[in-house]
Amino acid sequence: MDGVWVFIGADSVIFAILFLTFMQDRLKNPALFEASRHTLNMNLGGLDTLILLSSSWSVALAIQALKRDLVDRVPRYLLGGVLTGLMFVVSKSIEYFQKFAHGLTPGTNPFYMWYFTLTGMHLAHVLLGTSLLTFLWIRSRRGAFSSVHRAVPESVASFWHLVDLLWIVLFPLLYLMKAV
Amino acid sequence: MATHAEHATSVSARALPPYPADYRTWKILAWTGPVFLAAVFGLWGLLARNMPPFPPSATPDEVKAHFLEFRLPLLVALSICVTMTALYMSWSVAVARVMERIEGPGGVLSKLEMMGGTITCAPVMVTLAIWLTAAHEVNYLTPGVMHMLYWMGWLLFDLAYFVTSLQIAAISIVFMRDKREKKLVPEPVIWWGWVTFASFFAVSAIPFVTTGPLAFNGVISFWIAFFTWFFWIPSLSYFIIKAVDRIKAEDKVAGRVNA
């Protein structure tokens, strides 16, 4: 499964390009980006960060348990990852619903185009990651993994940590950093 | 003692079709992929001024002015490119044949790959013909019609992406299943295929936006989606060309060279 690092590396580079392009667009219209940034829900953004950090921690514990052949603990840690992933989806849906209710859409202005594009792409990653964690959880309950059979769980965990890392960059970039 | 790889080879050997393998033609077809890419990049991309594309936010008058200004290079580039697009089909045939050596003759994913590669040519050719018509008839068409033809081309070109996505998915799945100790296509190239597959989805947004990262000239819908594909084609081609030699060597060892 070494090739999975190509996927993770390419995904990181793609997001890095998007972050740089966002910064470039922000330089063109800092006042608009700053005013729009203030309309974002910092509390939900902060909560999302805590959720994803907890999720990554839970998945890391699952891999650690697997390495020590404590296989009975693995499903419960993976379930923690699945549930926190779902919590993130719910939280992001609430945030989107609030924006739409206030008439804010990707067409509102360039900031919102970026906000919905970046968080939407990240959300797609969360959905994929949560689905993969669910698959692992089901398989782990059947005892499919062990310290010697852990390539698939480690690959999924690496992807999940990337999803977390991307949010760690996205949150300050969109919600916290002043444009002017 | 037989190794795992030898076992896999002998299984595929038993499943070989009775007709001869023409390795030279097979290899020539494998080379048509890079030739297709060079043509698209040089003609459609550079000569026809599509890197970056003329903006989707352009007014009908601006679109007409663009086609008037670049009429001759557009006529030359697009007319040659329409023809050269067929090379993607011939390349897909070569790839399918390599896939059959893993999947077995007539494998469903090999078929899907060949169909996907072939049908990919259709929207590309039609799009190029639409833009060629626009360039050819620019002096007689209204700005509104020019704008429509320009947009029609992009919508067809981009939104038919899932045909190619299925081709890429079929290729990635089959080469992941290769049991050889040294796979015919290495994992990094297979996973780059998945990156390409994933990057295409964003272009579904192009009917709804004219500016920003998702517009058809945007960083996601154009630069990322197109260049992941542009990088995937030669990377895969390199290993497909090498795979033909490797398969020929395997056939020789098994006493099955019949062409």
Coordinates of N, CA and C in Angstrom, one line a residue, chain B residues 57-221:
Chain B
S57 N -16.4 34.2 -18.1 CA -17.1 35.5 -17.8 C -17.1 36.4 -19.0
A58 N -16.4 36.1 -20.1 CA -16.3 37.0 -21.2 C -17.7 37.2 -21.8
T59 N -17.9 38.4 -22.3 CA -19.2 38.8 -22.9 C -19.2 38.2 -24.4
P60 N -20.4 38.1 -25.0 CA -20.5 37.6 -26.4 C -19.5 38.4 -27.3
D61 N -19.5 39.7 -27.2 CA -18.6 40.5 -28.0 C -17.1 40.1 -27.8
E62 N -16.8 39.9 -26.6 CA -15.4 39.5 -26.3 C -15.0 38.2 -26.9
V63 N -16.0 37.2 -26.8 CA -15.7 35.9 -27.3 C -15.5 36.0 -28.9
K64 N -16.4 36.8 -29.5 CA -16.3 36.9 -31.0 C -14.9 37.6 -31.3
A65 N -14.6 38.6 -30.6 CA -13.3 39.3 -30.8 C -12.1 38.3 -30.7
H66 N -12.2 37.4 -29.7 CA -11.1 36.4 -29.4 C -11.0 35.5 -30.6
F67 N -12.2 35.0 -31.1 CA -12.1 34.1 -32.2 C -11.7 34.7 -33.5
L68 N -12.0 36.0 -33.7 CA -11.6 36.8 -34.8 C -10.0 37.0 -34.8
E69 N -9.6 37.3 -33.6 CA -8.1 37.6 -33.5 C -7.3 36.4 -33.7
F70 N -7.7 35.2 -33.3 CA -6.9 34.0 -33.4 C -7.5 33.0 -34.4
R71 N -8.2 33.5 -35.4 CA -8.9 32.6 -36.3 C -8.0 31.6 -36.9
L72 N -6.9 32.0 -37.5 CA -6.0 31.1 -38.2 C -5.4 30.0 -37.3
P73 N -4.7 30.5 -36.2 CA -4.2 29.4 -35.3 C -5.3 28.5 -34.8
L74 N -6.5 29.0 -34.5 CA -7.6 28.1 -34.1 C -7.9 27.1 -35.2
L75 N -8.0 27.5 -36.4 CA -8.3 26.6 -37.5 C -7.3 25.5 -37.7
V76 N -6.0 25.9 -37.6 CA -4.9 25.0 -37.8 C -4.9 24.0 -36.6
A77 N -4.9 24.5 -35.4 CA -4.8 23.7 -34.2 C -5.9 22.7 -34.0
L78 N -7.1 23.2 -34.2 CA -8.3 22.4 -33.9 C -8.5 21.4 -35.0
S79 N -8.3 21.7 -36.2 CA -8.5 20.8 -37.3 C -7.5 19.6 -37.2
I80 N -6.3 19.8 -36.8 CA -5.4 18.7 -36.6 C -5.7 17.9 -35.4
C81 N -6.1 18.7 -34.4 CA -6.4 18.0 -33.1 C -7.6 17.1 -33.2
V82 N -8.6 17.4 -34.0 CA -9.7 16.5 -34.1 C -9.3 15.2 -34.6
T83 N -8.4 15.2 -35.5 CA -7.9 13.9 -36.1 C -7.0 13.2 -35.1
M84 N -6.2 13.9 -34.4 CA -5.2 13.3 -33.5 C -5.9 12.7 -32.2
T85 N -7.1 13.2 -31.9 CA -7.8 12.7 -30.8 C -8.1 11.1 -30.8
A86 N -8.2 10.6 -32.0 CA -8.4 9.2 -32.2 C -7.3 8.4 -31.6
L87 N -6.1 9.0 -31.4 CA -5.0 8.2 -30.8 C -5.3 7.8 -29.4
Y88 N -6.2 8.6 -28.7 CA -6.5 8.2 -27.3 C -7.2 6.8 -27.4
M89 N -8.0 6.6 -28.4 CA -8.7 5.3 -28.6 C -7.7 4.2 -28.8
S90 N -6.7 4.4 -29.7 CA -5.8 3.3 -30.0 C -4.9 3.0 -28.7
W91 N -4.6 4.0 -28.0 CA -3.9 3.8 -26.7 C -4.7 3.0 -25.8
S92 N -6.0 3.3 -25.7 CA -6.8 2.6 -24.8 C -6.9 1.1 -25.1
V93 N -6.8 0.8 -26.4 CA -6.8 -0.6 -26.8 C -5.6 -1.3 -26.3
A94 N -4.4 -0.6 -26.4 CA -3.2 -1.2 -25.9 C -3.2 -1.4 -24.4
V95 N -3.8 -0.5 -23.7 CA -3.9 -0.6 -22.2 C -4.8 -1.8 -21.9
A96 N -5.9 -1.9 -22.6 CA -6.9 -3.0 -22.3 C -6.2 -4.3 -22.5
R97 N -5.4 -4.4 -23.5 CA -4.7 -5.7 -23.8 C -3.8 -6.1 -22.7
V98 N -3.1 -5.1 -22.1 CA -2.2 -5.4 -21.0 C -3.1 -5.8 -19.8
M99 N -4.2 -5.1 -19.6 CA -5.1 -5.4 -18.5 C -5.6 -6.8 -18.6
E100 N -5.9 -7.3 -19.8 CA -6.4 -8.6 -20.0 C -5.4 -9.7 -19.4
R101 N -4.1 -9.3 -19.4 CA -3.1 -10.3 -18.9 C -3.2 -10.4 -17.4
I102 N -3.9 -9.5 -16.8 CA -4.1 -9.6 -15.3 C -5.5 -10.2 -15.1
E103 N -6.4 -9.6 -15.8 CA -7.8 -9.9 -15.5 C -8.3 -11.2 -16.2
G104 N -7.6 -11.6 -17.3 CA -8.1 -12.7 -18.1 C -8.7 -12.1 -19.4
P105 N -8.7 -12.9 -20.5 CA -9.2 -12.5 -21.7 C -10.7 -12.1 -21.6
G106 N -11.0 -10.9 -22.2 CA -12.4 -10.4 -22.2 C -12.9 -10.0 -20.9
G107 N -12.0 -9.7 -20.0 CA -12.3 -9.2 -18.6 C -13.2 -8.0 -18.7
V108 N -14.1 -7.9 -17.8 CA -15.1 -6.8 -17.8 C -14.5 -5.4 -17.6
L109 N -13.5 -5.4 -16.8 CA -12.9 -4.0 -16.5 C -12.0 -3.6 -17.7
S110 N -11.4 -4.6 -18.4 CA -10.6 -4.3 -19.6 C -11.5 -3.8 -20.7
K111 N -12.7 -4.4 -20.7 CA -13.7 -3.9 -21.7 C -14.2 -2.5 -21.3
L112 N -14.4 -2.2 -20.1 CA -14.8 -0.9 -19.6 C -13.8 0.1 -19.9
E113 N -12.5 -0.3 -19.7 CA -11.4 0.7 -20.0 C -11.4 1.0 -21.5
M114 N -11.6 0.0 -22.4 CA -11.5 0.3 -23.8 C -12.7 1.1 -24.3
M115 N -13.9 0.8 -23.7 CA -15.1 1.6 -24.0 C -14.9 3.0 -23.5
G116 N -14.4 3.1 -22.3 CA -14.2 4.5 -21.7 C -13.2 5.3 -22.5
G117 N -12.1 4.7 -22.9 CA -11.1 5.4 -23.7 C -11.7 5.8 -25.0
T118 N -12.4 4.9 -25.6 CA -13.0 5.2 -27.0 C -14.0 6.3 -26.9
I119 N -14.9 6.1 -25.9 CA -16.0 7.1 -25.9 C -15.5 8.5 -25.4
T120 N -14.4 8.5 -24.7 CA -13.7 9.8 -24.3 C -13.5 10.6 -25.6
C121 N -13.1 9.9 -26.6 CA -12.8 10.6 -27.9 C -14.0 11.4 -28.5
A122 N -15.2 10.8 -28.2 CA -16.3 11.4 -28.9 C -16.6 12.8 -28.4
P123 N -16.8 13.1 -27.1 CA -17.0 14.5 -26.7 C -15.9 15.4 -27.1
V124 N -14.6 14.9 -27.0 CA -13.5 15.7 -27.3 C -13.5 16.1 -28.8
M125 N -13.8 15.1 -29.6 CA -13.8 15.4 -31.1 C -14.9 16.4 -31.4
V126 N -16.1 16.2 -30.8 CA -17.3 17.0 -31.1 C -17.0 18.4 -30.6
T127 N -16.4 18.5 -29.4 CA -16.1 19.9 -28.9 C -15.1 20.6 -29.8
L128 N -14.1 19.9 -30.2 CA -13.1 20.6 -31.1 C -13.8 21.0 -32.4
A129 N -14.7 20.2 -32.9 CA -15.4 20.5 -34.1 C -16.3 21.7 -33.9
I130 N -16.9 21.8 -32.7 CA -17.8 23.0 -32.4 C -17.0 24.3 -32.4
W131 N -15.8 24.2 -31.8 CA -14.9 25.4 -31.7 C -14.4 25.7 -33.1
L132 N -14.1 24.6 -33.9 CA -13.6 24.8 -35.2 C -14.7 25.5 -36.1
T133 N -15.9 25.1 -35.9 CA -17.0 25.7 -36.6 C -17.1 27.2 -36.3
A134 N -17.0 27.5 -35.0 CA -17.0 28.9 -34.5 C -15.9 29.7 -35.1
A135 N -14.7 29.1 -35.2 CA -13.6 29.9 -35.8 C -13.8 30.0 -37.3
H136 N -14.3 29.0 -37.9 CA -14.5 29.0 -39.4 C -15.6 30.0 -39.8
E137 N -16.6 30.1 -39.0 CA -17.8 30.9 -39.4 C -17.9 32.2 -38.6
V138 N -16.8 32.6 -38.0 CA -16.8 33.8 -37.1 C -17.3 35.0 -37.8
N139 N -17.0 35.2 -39.1 CA -17.4 36.4 -39.8 C -18.9 36.5 -40.1
Y140 N -19.6 35.3 -40.0 CA -21.0 35.3 -40.3 C -21.9 35.1 -39.1
L141 N -21.3 34.8 -37.9 CA -22.1 34.5 -36.8 C -22.2 35.7 -35.8
T142 N -23.4 35.8 -35.2 CA -23.6 36.9 -34.2 C -22.7 36.6 -32.9
P143 N -22.4 37.6 -32.1 CA -21.7 37.4 -30.9 C -22.5 36.4 -30.0
G144 N -23.8 36.5 -30.0 CA -24.6 35.6 -29.1 C -24.4 34.1 -29.5
V145 N -24.3 33.9 -30.8 CA -24.1 32.5 -31.3 C -22.7 32.0 -31.0
M146 N -21.7 33.0 -31.1 CA -20.3 32.6 -30.8 C -20.2 32.3 -29.4
H147 N -20.9 33.1 -28.5 CA -20.8 32.8 -27.1 C -21.4 31.4 -26.8
M148 N -22.5 31.1 -27.4 CA -23.2 29.8 -27.2 C -22.3 28.7 -27.6
L149 N -21.6 28.8 -28.8 CA -20.8 27.8 -29.3 C -19.6 27.6 -28.3
Y150 N -19.0 28.7 -27.9 CA -17.9 28.6 -27.0 C -18.3 27.8 -25.7
W151 N -19.4 28.2 -25.1 CA -19.8 27.6 -23.9 C -20.3 26.1 -24.1
M152 N -20.9 25.9 -25.2 CA -21.4 24.6 -25.5 C -20.2 23.6 -25.6
G153 N -19.1 24.1 -26.2 CA -17.9 23.3 -26.3 C -17.3 22.9 -24.9
W154 N -17.3 23.9 -24.0 CA -16.7 23.7 -22.7 C -17.6 22.7 -21.9
L155 N -18.9 22.9 -22.0 CA -19.8 22.1 -21.2 C -19.7 20.6 -21.7
L156 N -19.6 20.4 -23.0 CA -19.5 19.1 -23.5 C -18.1 18.5 -23.1
F157 N -17.1 19.3 -23.3 CA -15.7 18.8 -23.1 C -15.5 18.4 -21.6
D158 N -16.0 19.2 -20.7 CA -15.8 19.0 -19.3 C -16.8 18.0 -18.7
L159 N -18.0 18.2 -19.0 CA -19.0 17.4 -18.2 C -19.2 16.0 -18.7
A160 N -18.5 15.6 -19.8 CA -18.4 14.2 -20.2 C -17.3 13.5 -19.4
Y161 N -16.8 14.1 -18.4 CA -15.6 13.5 -17.7 C -15.8 12.1 -17.1
F162 N -17.0 11.8 -16.8 CA -17.2 10.5 -16.0 C -16.9 9.3 -16.9
V163 N -17.0 9.5 -18.2 CA -16.6 8.4 -19.1 C -15.1 8.1 -18.9
T164 N -14.3 9.1 -18.9 CA -12.9 8.9 -18.6 C -12.6 8.5 -17.2
S165 N -13.4 9.0 -16.3 CA -13.3 8.5 -14.9 C -13.4 7.0 -14.8
L166 N -14.4 6.5 -15.5 CA -14.7 5.0 -15.4 C -13.5 4.3 -16.0
Q167 N -12.9 4.8 -17.1 CA -11.7 4.2 -17.7 C -10.6 4.2 -16.7
I168 N -10.4 5.3 -16.0 CA -9.3 5.4 -15.1 C -9.5 4.5 -13.9
A169 N -10.7 4.4 -13.4 CA -11.0 3.5 -12.3 C -10.8 2.1 -12.7
A170 N -11.2 1.7 -13.9 CA -11.0 0.3 -14.3 C -9.5 0.0 -14.4
I171 N -8.7 0.9 -14.9 CA -7.3 0.7 -15.0 C -6.7 0.5 -13.6
S172 N -7.1 1.5 -12.7 CA -6.5 1.4 -11.4 C -6.8 0.2 -10.6
I173 N -8.1 -0.3 -10.8 CA -8.5 -1.5 -10.0 C -7.7 -2.7 -10.6
V174 N -7.7 -2.8 -11.9 CA -7.0 -4.0 -12.4 C -5.5 -4.1 -12.1
F175 N -4.8 -2.9 -12.2 CA -3.4 -3.0 -11.9 C -3.1 -3.1 -10.4
M176 N -4.1 -2.7 -9.6 CA -3.9 -3.0 -8.2 C -4.0 -4.5 -7.9
R177 N -4.7 -5.2 -8.8 CA -4.9 -6.6 -8.6 C -3.8 -7.5 -9.1
D178 N -2.9 -6.8 -9.8 CA -1.7 -7.6 -10.4 C -0.9 -8.3 -9.3
K179 N -0.8 -9.6 -9.4 CA -0.2 -10.4 -8.3 C 1.3 -10.6 -8.6
R180 N 1.8 -10.0 -9.6 CA 3.3 -10.2 -9.9 C 4.1 -9.5 -8.8
E181 N 5.2 -10.1 -8.5 CA 6.1 -9.6 -7.4 C 6.4 -8.1 -7.8
K182 N 6.8 -7.9 -9.0 CA 7.0 -6.5 -9.5 C 5.8 -6.2 -10.5
K183 N 4.9 -5.4 -10.0 CA 3.7 -5.2 -10.8 C 4.0 -4.5 -12.1
L184 N 3.2 -4.8 -13.1 CA 3.4 -4.2 -14.5 C 3.3 -2.7 -14.4
V185 N 2.4 -2.2 -13.6 CA 2.3 -0.7 -13.4 C 2.5 -0.5 -11.9
P186 N 3.5 0.3 -11.5 CA 3.8 0.4 -10.0 C 2.7 1.2 -9.3
E187 N 2.7 1.0 -8.0 CA 1.6 1.6 -7.1 C 1.5 3.1 -7.3
P188 N 2.7 3.8 -7.3 CA 2.5 5.3 -7.4 C 1.7 5.7 -8.6
V189 N 1.9 5.1 -9.7 CA 1.2 5.4 -11.0 C -0.3 5.1 -10.8
I190 N -0.5 3.9 -10.2 CA -1.9 3.5 -10.0 C -2.6 4.5 -9.1
W191 N -2.0 4.9 -8.0 CA -2.6 5.9 -7.1 C -2.7 7.3 -7.7
W192 N -1.8 7.6 -8.6 CA -2.0 8.9 -9.3 C -3.2 8.8 -10.2
G193 N -3.6 7.6 -10.6 CA -4.8 7.4 -11.3 C -6.0 7.8 -10.5
W194 N -6.0 7.4 -9.2 CA -7.0 7.7 -8.3 C -7.1 9.2 -8.0
V195 N -5.9 9.8 -7.9 CA -5.9 11.3 -7.8 C -6.6 11.9 -8.9
T196 N -6.3 11.5 -10.2 CA -6.9 12.0 -11.4 C -8.4 11.8 -11.3
F197 N -8.8 10.6 -11.0 CA -10.2 10.2 -10.8 C -11.0 11.2 -9.9
A198 N -10.3 11.4 -8.7 CA -11.0 12.3 -7.7 C -11.0 13.8 -8.2
S199 N -10.0 14.2 -8.9 CA -9.9 15.6 -9.3 C -10.9 16.0 -10.3
F200 N -11.5 15.0 -11.1 CA -12.4 15.3 -12.1 C -13.8 15.8 -11.6
F201 N -14.2 15.3 -10.4 CA -15.5 15.6 -9.9 C -15.8 17.1 -9.8
A202 N -14.8 17.9 -9.5 CA -15.1 19.3 -9.3 C -15.6 20.0 -10.5
V203 N -15.3 19.5 -11.7 CA -15.7 20.2 -12.9 C -17.2 20.1 -13.1
S204 N -17.9 19.3 -12.3 CA -19.4 19.3 -12.4 C -20.0 20.7 -12.1
A205 N -19.2 21.6 -11.4 CA -19.6 22.9 -11.0 C -19.6 23.9 -12.2
I206 N -19.0 23.6 -13.3 CA -18.7 24.6 -14.3 C -20.0 25.3 -14.9
P207 N -21.2 24.6 -14.9 CA -22.3 25.4 -15.5 C -22.8 26.5 -14.5
F208 N -22.4 26.4 -13.3 CA -22.9 27.3 -12.3 C -22.1 28.5 -12.0
V209 N -20.8 28.5 -12.4 CA -19.9 29.6 -12.0 C -19.1 30.1 -13.3
T210 N -18.8 31.4 -13.2 CA -18.0 32.0 -14.3 C -16.7 32.6 -13.8
T211 N -16.5 32.6 -12.5 CA -15.3 33.1 -11.9 C -14.9 32.1 -10.8
G212 N -13.7 32.3 -10.3 CA -13.2 31.5 -9.1 C -12.6 30.2 -9.5
P213 N -12.3 29.4 -8.4 CA -11.6 28.1 -8.6 C -12.3 27.1 -9.4
L214 N -13.7 27.1 -9.4 CA -14.5 26.1 -10.0 C -14.9 26.4 -11.4
A215 N -14.6 27.7 -11.9 CA -15.0 28.0 -13.2 C -14.1 27.2 -14.2
F216 N -14.5 27.1 -15.5 CA -13.8 26.2 -16.4 C -12.4 26.7 -16.7
N217 N -12.0 27.9 -16.3 CA -10.6 28.3 -16.4 C -10.0 28.4 -15.0
G218 N -10.7 27.9 -14.0 CA -10.2 28.1 -12.6 C -9.1 27.1 -12.2
V219 N -8.6 27.3 -11.0 CA -7.5 26.5 -10.5 C -7.9 25.0 -10.3
I220 N -9.1 24.8 -9.9 CA -9.5 23.4 -9.7 C -10.0 22.8 -11.0
S221 N -11.0 23.4 -11.6 CA -11.6 22.8 -12.8 C -10.7 22.7 -14.0

